[in-house]
Tab-separated table of C-alpha atoms in Angstrom:
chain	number	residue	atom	x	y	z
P	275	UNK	CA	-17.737	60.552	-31.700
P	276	UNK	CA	-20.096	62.441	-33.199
P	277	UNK	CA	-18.846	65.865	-34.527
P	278	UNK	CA	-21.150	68.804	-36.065
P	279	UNK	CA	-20.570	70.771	-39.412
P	280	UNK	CA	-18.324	74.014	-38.299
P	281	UNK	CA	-18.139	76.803	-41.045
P	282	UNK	CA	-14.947	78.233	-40.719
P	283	UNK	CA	-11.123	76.720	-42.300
P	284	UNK	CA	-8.432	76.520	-39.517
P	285	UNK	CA	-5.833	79.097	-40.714
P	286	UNK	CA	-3.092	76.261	-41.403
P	287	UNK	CA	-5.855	74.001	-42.768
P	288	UNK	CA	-6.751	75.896	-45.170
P	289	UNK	CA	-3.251	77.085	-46.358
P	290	UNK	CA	-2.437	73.110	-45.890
P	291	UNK	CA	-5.761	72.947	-48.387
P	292	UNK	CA	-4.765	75.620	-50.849
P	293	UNK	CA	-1.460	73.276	-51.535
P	294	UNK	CA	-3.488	71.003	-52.241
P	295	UNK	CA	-5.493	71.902	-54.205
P	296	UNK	CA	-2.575	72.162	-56.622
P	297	UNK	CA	-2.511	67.782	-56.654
P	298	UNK	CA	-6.568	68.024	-57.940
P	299	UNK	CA	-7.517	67.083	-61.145
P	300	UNK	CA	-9.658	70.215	-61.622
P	301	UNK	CA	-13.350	70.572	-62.637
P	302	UNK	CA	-14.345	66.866	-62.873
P	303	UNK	CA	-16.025	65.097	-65.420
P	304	UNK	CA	-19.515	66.538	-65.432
P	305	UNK	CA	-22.841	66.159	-63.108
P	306	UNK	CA	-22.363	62.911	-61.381
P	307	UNK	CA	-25.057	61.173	-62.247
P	308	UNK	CA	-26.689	57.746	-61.742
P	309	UNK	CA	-27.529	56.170	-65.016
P	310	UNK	CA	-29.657	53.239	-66.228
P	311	UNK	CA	-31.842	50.997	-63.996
P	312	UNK	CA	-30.561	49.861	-60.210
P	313	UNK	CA	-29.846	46.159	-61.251
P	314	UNK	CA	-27.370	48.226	-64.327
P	315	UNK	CA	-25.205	50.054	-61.565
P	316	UNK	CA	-22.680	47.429	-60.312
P	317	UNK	CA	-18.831	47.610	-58.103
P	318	UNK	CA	-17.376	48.350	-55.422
P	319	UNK	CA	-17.770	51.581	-53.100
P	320	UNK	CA	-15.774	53.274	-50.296
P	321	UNK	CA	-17.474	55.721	-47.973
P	322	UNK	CA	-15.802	57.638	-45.133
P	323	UNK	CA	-17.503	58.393	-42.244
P	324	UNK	CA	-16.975	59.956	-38.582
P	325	UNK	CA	-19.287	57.852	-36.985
P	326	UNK	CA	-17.172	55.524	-35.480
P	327	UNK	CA	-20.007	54.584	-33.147
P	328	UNK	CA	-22.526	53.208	-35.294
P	329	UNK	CA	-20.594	52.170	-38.149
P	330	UNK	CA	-20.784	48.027	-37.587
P	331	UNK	CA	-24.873	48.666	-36.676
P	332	UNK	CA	-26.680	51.235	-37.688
P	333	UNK	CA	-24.388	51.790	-41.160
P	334	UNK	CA	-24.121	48.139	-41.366
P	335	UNK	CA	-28.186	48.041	-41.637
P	336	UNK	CA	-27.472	50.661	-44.290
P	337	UNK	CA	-25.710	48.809	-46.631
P	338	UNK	CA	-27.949	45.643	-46.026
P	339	UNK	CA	-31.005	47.760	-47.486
P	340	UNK	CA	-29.168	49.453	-49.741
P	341	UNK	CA	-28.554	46.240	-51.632
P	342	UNK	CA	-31.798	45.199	-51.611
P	343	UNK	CA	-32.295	48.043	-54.423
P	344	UNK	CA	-28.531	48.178	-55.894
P	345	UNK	CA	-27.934	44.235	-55.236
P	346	UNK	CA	-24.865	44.297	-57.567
P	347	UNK	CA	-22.755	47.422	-55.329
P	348	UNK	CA	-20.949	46.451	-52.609
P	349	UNK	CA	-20.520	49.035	-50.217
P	350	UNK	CA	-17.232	49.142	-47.580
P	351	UNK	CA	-17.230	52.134	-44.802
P	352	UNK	CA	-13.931	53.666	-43.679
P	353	UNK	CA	-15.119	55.078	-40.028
P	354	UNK	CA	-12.404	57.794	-38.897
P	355	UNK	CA	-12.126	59.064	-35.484
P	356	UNK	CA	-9.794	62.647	-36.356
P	357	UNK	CA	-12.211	62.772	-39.332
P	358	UNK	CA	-11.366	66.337	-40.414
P	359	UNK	CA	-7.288	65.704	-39.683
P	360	UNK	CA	-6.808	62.036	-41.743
P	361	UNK	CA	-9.309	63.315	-44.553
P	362	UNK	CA	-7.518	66.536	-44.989
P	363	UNK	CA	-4.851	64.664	-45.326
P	364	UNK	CA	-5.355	61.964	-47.121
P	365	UNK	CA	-6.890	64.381	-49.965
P	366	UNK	CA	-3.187	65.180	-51.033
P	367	UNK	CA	-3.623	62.181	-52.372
P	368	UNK	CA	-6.363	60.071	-54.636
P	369	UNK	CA	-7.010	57.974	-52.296
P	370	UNK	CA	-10.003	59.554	-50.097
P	371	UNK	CA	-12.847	57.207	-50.591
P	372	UNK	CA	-15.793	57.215	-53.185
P	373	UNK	CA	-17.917	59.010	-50.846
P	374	UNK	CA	-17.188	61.319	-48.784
P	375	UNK	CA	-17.990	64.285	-46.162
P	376	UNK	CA	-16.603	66.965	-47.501
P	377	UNK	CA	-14.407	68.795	-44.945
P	378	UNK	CA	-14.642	71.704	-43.154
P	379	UNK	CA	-11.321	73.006	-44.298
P	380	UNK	CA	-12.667	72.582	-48.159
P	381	UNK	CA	-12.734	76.629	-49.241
P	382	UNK	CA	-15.582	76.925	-51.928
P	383	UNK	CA	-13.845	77.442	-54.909
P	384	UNK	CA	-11.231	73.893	-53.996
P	385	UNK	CA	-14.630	71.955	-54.452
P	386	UNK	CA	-14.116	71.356	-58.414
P	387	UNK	CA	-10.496	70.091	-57.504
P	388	UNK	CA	-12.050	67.547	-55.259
P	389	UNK	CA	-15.243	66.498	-55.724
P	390	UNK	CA	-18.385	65.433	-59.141
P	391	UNK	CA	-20.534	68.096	-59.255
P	392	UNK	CA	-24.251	66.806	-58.236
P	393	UNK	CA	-26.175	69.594	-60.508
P	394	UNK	CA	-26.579	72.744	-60.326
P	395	UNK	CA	-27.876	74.344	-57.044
P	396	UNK	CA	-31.477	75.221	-58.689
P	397	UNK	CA	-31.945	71.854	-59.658
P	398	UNK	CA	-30.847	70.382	-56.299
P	399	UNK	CA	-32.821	73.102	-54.471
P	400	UNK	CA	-36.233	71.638	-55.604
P	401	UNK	CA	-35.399	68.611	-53.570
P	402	UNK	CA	-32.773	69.375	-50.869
P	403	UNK	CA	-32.203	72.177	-48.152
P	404	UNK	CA	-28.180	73.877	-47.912
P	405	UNK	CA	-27.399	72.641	-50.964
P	406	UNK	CA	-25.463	76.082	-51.381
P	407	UNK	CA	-23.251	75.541	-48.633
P	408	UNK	CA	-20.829	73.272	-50.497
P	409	UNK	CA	-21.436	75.305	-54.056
P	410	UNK	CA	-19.496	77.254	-56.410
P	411	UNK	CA	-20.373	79.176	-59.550
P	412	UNK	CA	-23.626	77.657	-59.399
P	413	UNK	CA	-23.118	73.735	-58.929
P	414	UNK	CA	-23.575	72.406	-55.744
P	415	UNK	CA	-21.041	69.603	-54.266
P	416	UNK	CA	-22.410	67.691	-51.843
P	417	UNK	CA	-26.050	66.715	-50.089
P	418	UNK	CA	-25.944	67.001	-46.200
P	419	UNK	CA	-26.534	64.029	-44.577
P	420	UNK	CA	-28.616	65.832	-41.952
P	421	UNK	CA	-29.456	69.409	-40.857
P	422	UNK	CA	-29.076	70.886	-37.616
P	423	UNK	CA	-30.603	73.816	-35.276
P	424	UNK	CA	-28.374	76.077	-33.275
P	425	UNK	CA	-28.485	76.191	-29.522
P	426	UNK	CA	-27.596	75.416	-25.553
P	427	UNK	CA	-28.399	71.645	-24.353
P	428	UNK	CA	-29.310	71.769	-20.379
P	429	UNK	CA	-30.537	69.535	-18.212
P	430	UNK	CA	-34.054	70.858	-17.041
P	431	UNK	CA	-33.931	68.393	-13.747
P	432	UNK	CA	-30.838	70.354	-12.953
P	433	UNK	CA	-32.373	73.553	-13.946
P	434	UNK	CA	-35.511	73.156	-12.071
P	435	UNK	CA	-33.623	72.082	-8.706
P	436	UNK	CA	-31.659	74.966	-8.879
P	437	UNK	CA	-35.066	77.153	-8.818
P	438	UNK	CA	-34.863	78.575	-12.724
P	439	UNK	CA	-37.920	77.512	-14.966
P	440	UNK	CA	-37.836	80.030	-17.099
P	441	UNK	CA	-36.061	79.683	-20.227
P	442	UNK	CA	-33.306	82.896	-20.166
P	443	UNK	CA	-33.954	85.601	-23.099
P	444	UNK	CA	-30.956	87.520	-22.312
P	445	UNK	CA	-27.466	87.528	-21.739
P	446	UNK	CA	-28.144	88.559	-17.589
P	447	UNK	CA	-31.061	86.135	-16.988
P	448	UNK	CA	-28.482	83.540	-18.565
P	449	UNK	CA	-25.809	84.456	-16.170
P	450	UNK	CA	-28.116	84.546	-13.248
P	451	UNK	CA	-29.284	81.110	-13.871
P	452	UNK	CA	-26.055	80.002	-13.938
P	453	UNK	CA	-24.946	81.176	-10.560
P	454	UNK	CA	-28.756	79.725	-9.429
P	455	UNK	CA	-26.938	76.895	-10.318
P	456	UNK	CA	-23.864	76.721	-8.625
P	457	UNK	CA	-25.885	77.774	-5.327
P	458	UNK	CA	-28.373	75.653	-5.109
P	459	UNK	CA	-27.271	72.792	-6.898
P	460	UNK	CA	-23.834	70.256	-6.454
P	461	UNK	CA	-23.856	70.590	-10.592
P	462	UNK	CA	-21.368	72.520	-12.578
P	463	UNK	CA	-23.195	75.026	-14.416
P	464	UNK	CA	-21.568	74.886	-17.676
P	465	UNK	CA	-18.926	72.473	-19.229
P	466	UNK	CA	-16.713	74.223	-21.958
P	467	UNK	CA	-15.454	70.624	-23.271
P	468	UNK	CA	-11.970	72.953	-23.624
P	469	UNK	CA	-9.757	70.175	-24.079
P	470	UNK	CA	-11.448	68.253	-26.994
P	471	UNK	CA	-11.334	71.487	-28.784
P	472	UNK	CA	-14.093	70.965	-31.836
P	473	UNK	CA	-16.460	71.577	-29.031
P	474	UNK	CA	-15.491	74.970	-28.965
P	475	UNK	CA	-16.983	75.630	-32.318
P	476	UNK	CA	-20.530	75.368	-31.670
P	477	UNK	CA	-20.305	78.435	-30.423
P	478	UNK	CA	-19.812	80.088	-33.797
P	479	UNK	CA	-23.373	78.030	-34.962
P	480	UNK	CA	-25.285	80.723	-32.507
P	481	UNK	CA	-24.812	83.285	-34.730
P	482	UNK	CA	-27.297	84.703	-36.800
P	483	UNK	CA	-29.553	84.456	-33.764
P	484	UNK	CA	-30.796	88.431	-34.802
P	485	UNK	CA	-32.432	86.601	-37.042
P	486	UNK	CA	-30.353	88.188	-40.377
P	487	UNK	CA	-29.820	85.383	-42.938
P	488	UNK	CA	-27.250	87.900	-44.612
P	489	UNK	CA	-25.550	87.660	-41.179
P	490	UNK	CA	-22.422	86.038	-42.807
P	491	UNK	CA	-22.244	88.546	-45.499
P	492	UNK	CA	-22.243	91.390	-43.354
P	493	UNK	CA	-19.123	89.833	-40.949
P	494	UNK	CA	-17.663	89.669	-44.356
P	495	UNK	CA	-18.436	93.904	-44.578
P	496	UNK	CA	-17.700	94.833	-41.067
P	497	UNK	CA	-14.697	95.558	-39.606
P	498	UNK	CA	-14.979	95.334	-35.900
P	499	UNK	CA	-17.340	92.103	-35.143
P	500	UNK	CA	-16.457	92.436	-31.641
P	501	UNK	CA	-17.481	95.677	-31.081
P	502	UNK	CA	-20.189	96.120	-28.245
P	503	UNK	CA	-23.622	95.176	-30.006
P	504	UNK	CA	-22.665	92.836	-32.655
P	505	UNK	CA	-23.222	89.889	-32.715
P	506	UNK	CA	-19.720	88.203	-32.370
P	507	UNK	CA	-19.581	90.993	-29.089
P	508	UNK	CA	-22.473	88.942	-27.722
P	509	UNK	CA	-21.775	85.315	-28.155
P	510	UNK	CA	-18.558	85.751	-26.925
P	511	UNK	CA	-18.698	88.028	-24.028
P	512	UNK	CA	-21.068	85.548	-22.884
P	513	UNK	CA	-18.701	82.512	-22.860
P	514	UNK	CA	-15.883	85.541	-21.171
P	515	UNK	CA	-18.502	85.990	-18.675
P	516	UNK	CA	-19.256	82.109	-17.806
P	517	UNK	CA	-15.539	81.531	-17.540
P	518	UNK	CA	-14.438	84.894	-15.257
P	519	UNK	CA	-17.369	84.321	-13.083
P	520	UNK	CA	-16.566	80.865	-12.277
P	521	UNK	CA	-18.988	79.434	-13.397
P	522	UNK	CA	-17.573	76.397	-16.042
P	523	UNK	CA	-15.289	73.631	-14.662
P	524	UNK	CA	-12.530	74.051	-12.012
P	525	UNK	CA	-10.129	72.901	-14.928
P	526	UNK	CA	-10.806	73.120	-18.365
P	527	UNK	CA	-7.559	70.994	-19.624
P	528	UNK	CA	-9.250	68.183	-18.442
P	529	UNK	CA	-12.408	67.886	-19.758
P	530	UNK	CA	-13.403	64.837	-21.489
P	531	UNK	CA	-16.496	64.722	-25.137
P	532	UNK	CA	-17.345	61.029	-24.088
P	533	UNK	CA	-17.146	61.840	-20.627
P	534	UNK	CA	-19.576	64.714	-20.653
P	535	UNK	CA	-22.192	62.825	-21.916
P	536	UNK	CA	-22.731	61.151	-19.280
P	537	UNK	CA	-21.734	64.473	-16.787
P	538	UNK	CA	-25.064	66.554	-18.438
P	539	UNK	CA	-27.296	63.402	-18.745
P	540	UNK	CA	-26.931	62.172	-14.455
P	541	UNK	CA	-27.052	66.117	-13.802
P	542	UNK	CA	-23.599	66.745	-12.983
P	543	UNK	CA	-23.324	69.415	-15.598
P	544	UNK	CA	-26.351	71.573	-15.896
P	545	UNK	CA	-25.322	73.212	-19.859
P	546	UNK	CA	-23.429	73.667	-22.798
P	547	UNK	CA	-23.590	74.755	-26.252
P	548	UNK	CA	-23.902	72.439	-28.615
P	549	UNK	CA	-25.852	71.825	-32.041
P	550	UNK	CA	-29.328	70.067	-31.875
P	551	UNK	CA	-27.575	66.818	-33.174
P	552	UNK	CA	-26.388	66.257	-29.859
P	553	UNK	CA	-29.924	66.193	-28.369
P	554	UNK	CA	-30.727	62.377	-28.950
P	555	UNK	CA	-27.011	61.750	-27.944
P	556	UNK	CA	-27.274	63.271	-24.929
P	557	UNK	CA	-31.210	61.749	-24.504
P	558	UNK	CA	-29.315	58.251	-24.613
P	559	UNK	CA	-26.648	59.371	-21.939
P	560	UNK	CA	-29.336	60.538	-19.278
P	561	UNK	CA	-31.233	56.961	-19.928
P	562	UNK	CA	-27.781	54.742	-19.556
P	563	UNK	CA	-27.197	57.144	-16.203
P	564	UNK	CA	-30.734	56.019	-15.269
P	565	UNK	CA	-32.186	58.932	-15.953
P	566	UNK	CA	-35.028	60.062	-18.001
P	567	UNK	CA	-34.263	61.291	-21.392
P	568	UNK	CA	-37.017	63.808	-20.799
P	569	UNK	CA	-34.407	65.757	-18.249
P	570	UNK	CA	-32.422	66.972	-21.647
P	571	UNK	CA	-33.872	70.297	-23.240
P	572	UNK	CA	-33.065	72.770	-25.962
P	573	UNK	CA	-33.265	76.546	-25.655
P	574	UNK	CA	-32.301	79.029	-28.226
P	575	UNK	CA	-29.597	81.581	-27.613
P	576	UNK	CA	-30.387	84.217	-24.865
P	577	UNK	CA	-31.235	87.116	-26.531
P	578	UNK	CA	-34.481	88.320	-28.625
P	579	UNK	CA	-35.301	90.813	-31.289
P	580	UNK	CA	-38.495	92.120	-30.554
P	581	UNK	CA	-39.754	89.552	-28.119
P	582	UNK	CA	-38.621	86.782	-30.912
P	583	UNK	CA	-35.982	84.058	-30.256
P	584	UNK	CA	-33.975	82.994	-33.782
P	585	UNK	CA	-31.897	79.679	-34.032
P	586	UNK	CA	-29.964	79.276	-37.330
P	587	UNK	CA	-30.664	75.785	-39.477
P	588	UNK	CA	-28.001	75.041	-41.523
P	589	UNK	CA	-26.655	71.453	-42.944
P	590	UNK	CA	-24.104	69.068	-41.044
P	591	UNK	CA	-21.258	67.441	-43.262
P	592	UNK	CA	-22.383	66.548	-46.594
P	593	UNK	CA	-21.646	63.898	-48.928
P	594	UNK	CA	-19.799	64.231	-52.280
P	595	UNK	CA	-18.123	62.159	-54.498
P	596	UNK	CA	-14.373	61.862	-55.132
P	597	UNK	CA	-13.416	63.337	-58.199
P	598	UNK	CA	-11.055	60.624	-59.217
P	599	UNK	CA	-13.621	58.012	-58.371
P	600	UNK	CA	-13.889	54.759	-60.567
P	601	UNK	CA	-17.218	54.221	-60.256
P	602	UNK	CA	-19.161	57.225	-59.846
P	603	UNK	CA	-22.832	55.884	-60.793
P	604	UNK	CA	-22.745	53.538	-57.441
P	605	UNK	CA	-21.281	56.676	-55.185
P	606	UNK	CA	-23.918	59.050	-56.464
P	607	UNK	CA	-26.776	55.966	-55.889
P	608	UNK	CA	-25.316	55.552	-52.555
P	609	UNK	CA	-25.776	59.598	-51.672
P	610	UNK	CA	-29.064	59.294	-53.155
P	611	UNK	CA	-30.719	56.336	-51.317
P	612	UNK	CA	-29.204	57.487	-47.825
P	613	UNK	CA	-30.912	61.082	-47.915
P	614	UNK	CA	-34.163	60.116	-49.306
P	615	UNK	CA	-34.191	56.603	-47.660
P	616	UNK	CA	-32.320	55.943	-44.899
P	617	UNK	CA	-33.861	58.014	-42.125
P	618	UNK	CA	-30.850	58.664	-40.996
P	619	UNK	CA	-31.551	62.504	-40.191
P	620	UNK	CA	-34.709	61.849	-38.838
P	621	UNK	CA	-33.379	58.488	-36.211
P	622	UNK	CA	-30.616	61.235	-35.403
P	623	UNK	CA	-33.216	64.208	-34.378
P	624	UNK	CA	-31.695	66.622	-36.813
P	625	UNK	CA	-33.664	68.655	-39.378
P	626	UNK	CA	-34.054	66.859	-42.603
P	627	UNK	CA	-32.214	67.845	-45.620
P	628	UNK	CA	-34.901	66.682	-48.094
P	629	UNK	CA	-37.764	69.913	-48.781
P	630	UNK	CA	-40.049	67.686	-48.000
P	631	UNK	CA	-39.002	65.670	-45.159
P	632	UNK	CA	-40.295	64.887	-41.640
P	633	UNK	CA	-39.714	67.495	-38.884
P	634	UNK	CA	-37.537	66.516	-36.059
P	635	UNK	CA	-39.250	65.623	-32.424
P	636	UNK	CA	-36.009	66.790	-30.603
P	637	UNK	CA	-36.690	70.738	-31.106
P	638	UNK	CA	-40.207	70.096	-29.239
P	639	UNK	CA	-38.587	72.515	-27.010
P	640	UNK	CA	-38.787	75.486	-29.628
P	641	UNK	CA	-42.459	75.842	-30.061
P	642	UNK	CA	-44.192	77.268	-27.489
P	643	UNK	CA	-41.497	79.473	-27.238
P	644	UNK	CA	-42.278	80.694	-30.333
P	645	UNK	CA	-38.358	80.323	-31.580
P	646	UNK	CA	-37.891	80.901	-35.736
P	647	UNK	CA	-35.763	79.285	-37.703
P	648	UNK	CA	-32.825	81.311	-39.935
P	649	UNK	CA	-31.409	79.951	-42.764
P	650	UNK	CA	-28.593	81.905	-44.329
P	651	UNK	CA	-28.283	83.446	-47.441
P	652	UNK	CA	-25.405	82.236	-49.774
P	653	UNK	CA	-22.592	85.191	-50.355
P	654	UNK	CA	-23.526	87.067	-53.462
P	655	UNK	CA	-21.389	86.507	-56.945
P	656	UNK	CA	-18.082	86.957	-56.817
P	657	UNK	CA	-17.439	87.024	-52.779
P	658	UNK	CA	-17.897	82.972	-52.917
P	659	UNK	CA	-14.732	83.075	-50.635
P	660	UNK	CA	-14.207	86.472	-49.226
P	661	UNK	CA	-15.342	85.152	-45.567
P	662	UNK	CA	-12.775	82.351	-45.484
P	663	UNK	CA	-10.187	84.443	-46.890
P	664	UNK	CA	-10.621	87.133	-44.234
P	665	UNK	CA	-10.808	84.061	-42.101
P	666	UNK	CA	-7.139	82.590	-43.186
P	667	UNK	CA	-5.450	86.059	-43.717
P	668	UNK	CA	-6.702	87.030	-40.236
P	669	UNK	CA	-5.800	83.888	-38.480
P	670	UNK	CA	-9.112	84.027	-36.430
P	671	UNK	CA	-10.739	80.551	-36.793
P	672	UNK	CA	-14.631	80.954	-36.013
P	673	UNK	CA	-15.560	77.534	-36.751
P	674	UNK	CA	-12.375	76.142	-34.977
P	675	UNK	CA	-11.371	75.869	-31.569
P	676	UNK	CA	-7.963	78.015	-31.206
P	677	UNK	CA	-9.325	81.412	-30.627
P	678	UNK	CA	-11.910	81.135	-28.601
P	679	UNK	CA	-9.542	78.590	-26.297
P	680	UNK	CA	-7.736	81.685	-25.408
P	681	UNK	CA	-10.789	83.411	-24.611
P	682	UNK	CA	-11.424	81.131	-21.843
P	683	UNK	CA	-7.630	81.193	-21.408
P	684	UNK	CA	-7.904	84.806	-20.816
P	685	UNK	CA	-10.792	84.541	-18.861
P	686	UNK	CA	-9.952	81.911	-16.331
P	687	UNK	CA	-6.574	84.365	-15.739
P	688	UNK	CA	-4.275	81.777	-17.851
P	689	UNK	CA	-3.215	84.296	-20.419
P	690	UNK	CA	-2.459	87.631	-20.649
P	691	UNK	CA	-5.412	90.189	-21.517
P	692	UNK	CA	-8.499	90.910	-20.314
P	693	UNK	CA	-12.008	90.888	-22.608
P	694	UNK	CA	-11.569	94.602	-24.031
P	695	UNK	CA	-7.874	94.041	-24.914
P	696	UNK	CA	-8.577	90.976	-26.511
P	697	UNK	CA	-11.749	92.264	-28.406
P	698	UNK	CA	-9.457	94.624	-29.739
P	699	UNK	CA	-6.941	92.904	-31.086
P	700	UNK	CA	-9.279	90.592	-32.980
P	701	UNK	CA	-10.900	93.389	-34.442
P	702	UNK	CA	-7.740	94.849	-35.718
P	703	UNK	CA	-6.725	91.581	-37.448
P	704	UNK	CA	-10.011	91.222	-38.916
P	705	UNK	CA	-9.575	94.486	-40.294
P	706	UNK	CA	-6.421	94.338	-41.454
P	707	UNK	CA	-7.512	91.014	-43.133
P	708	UNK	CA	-10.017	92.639	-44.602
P	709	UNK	CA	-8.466	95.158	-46.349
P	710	UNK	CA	-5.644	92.797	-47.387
P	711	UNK	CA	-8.439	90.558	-49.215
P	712	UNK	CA	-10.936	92.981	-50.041
């Protein structure tokens, strides 16, 4: 399983996090550095990953040329299928690897508990991108190990059939084609992967796509997100209206990650929302169906500012370095090598973290529809955590799956509620969060 970067801390994950952060060390021992000549940087490393898929192959390869440069480090992976679950847990004690991703549930200012600061975020600016998501008071944390682009996957074979080849610009084109879809094609228009849960998420990594890179900073001002016209209105009104019009899965308990692979790649399922890392994933699945990878394509999210289509960059998990590691030289060599040398985000279609690194071939889809990137600002001095608090104190988990599960609960007539009433109430907890916090 593959699993992309989500911004937001679970409620009880980050509460679980904040005890935590009690057990940490606190501040480490300065920038983590490497130091000396290759051949001088010698032991033993542990690095945690999620990718359970590639971890005997493709990491495997890794290590292999790894040691051709640091021939004295031996490096062991720990591949974790409930990465964010085991990890979070796991960091209660010292025990969580040499390298690590850093997880999701990790509030800013918990990252000097945990993890070597890499440098300061100027100096790691001049040779990586979103080094400031995983910073506090001015050191950044971790290096992602690949960047991604926000946006709905489809299959255009699917598409096509059903008589849409246009790519939608608004929220009514996109419903339209949807119901194209369902009558004119056997596929199901869109797949809401409810029961997996995580997949749920990627729906928070559409916003920003007005094209605001302060977009997270002002959800941290407003108090009613899900009034008509914002942006949180939008994205999720449009999953209400995909659900209620019957237009996702007959039953969304039992949908199935793996499984839907191969569902959008033969054409069963025409669409769903999911980061550009899943592109080449889902390229693969259309080939092993005996399909053409060419069938998968990326559009941005349906709606335009001035005849211009935005789709927010930001970086997947990044890698830090345990704060009570032993040997911190090898950990920091190892983060080094596989950003600038692996070609890891590039072999995975995602947008490189390096300044200067390759562009991805997956977003081919995004230029001649003239779609611009958005990268978002950090949140000024002093409001470091004022998003995830509102977050936690409001119990609304954008980057989880919980809230917008009974969305589509709601929706689909399994819960209580309709889209106004529910609207409301999470603009009145995100208000009274606000002014709890603020």
């Amino acid at each position: 399983m593959k699993k992309s970067t989500a911004r937001a801390a679970g409620a009880l994950s980050a509460a679980t996090l904040m005890l935590l952060g009690a057990c940490g060390t606190g501040g480490g021992s300065g920038d983590a550095e490497t130091s000396g000549e290759p051949e001088e940087i010698s032991g033993s490393i542990t690095v945690l990953t999620q990718r359970t898929d590639i971890v005997d192959t493709v990491f495997a390869d890794y290590a292999d040329r790894f040691n051709e440069v640091y021939p004295d480090v031996e490096v062991n992976f720990e591949a974790i299928t409930d990465y964010e679950g085991e990890v979070t847990i796991r960091m209660n004690t010292e025990d969580y690897g040499d390298v690590l991703l850093i997880p999701n549930t990790v509030a800013r200012d918990q990252l000097p508990l945990f993890f070597e600061p890499l440098g300061t975020v100027d100096e790691l600016s001049a040779d990586y991108r979103f080094v400031q998501e995983q910073s506090f008071e001015g050191n950044g944390y971790g290096i992602a190990i690949t960047g991604n682009a926000s946006g709905i996957l489809y299959n255009k074979r699917v598409w096509a059939e059903a008589g849409v080849t246009e790519v939608p610009t608004s929220h009514e084109e996109f419903i339209a084609a949807l119901h194209a879809i369902a009558d004119n094609t056997d596929a199901i228009p869109y797949y809401t992967n409810y029961a997996d849960g995580w997949p749920m998420s990627q729906w928070e990594s559409l916003h920003a796509f007005t094209g605001d890179p302060d977009a997270d900073n002002v959800l941290a001002r407003t108090d009613a997100p899900w009034a008509e016209g914002e942006e949180h209105y939008q994205i999720d009104s449009l999953l209400y209206d995909i659900v209620a019009e019957g237009l996702s899965e007959p039953d969304p308990l039992t949908t199935n990650w793996e499984e839907s692979k191969t569902l959008i790649g033969s054409g069963q399922v025409a669409t769903m929302v999911l980061g550009s890392w899943a592109i080449v994933q889902m390229q693969q699945a259309a080939e092993d169906a005996g399909f053409s990878a060419d069938d998968i394509g990326y559009m941005p999210f349906p709606s335009q500012v001035d005849g211009v289509s935005y789709s927010t960059i930001g970086g997947d998990y990044k890698q830090g370095i345990n704060v009570h590691s032993d040997n911190i030289p090898a950990a920091r060599a190892w983060i080094e090598w596989f950003t600038n040398e692996s070609g890891y985000a590039f072999d995975e279609g995602g947008v490189s973290p390096m300044v200067d690194g390759p562009e991805p071939t997956t977003l081919g889809d995004f230029e001649p529809l003239g779609v611009q990137y958005v990268e978002l600002n950090p949140p000024p001095a002093g409001e470091e955590t004022l998003l995830s608090d509102i977050r936690t104190t409001s119990e609304i988990d954008l980057g989880g799956n919980v809230y917008r599960q009974r969305l589509v609960d709601i929706a689909r007539g399994a819960a209580d509620g309709d889209m106004a009433s529910y609207f409301e109430e999470l603009n009145t907890r995100w208000a009274d969060a606000r002014a709890q916090v603020g």
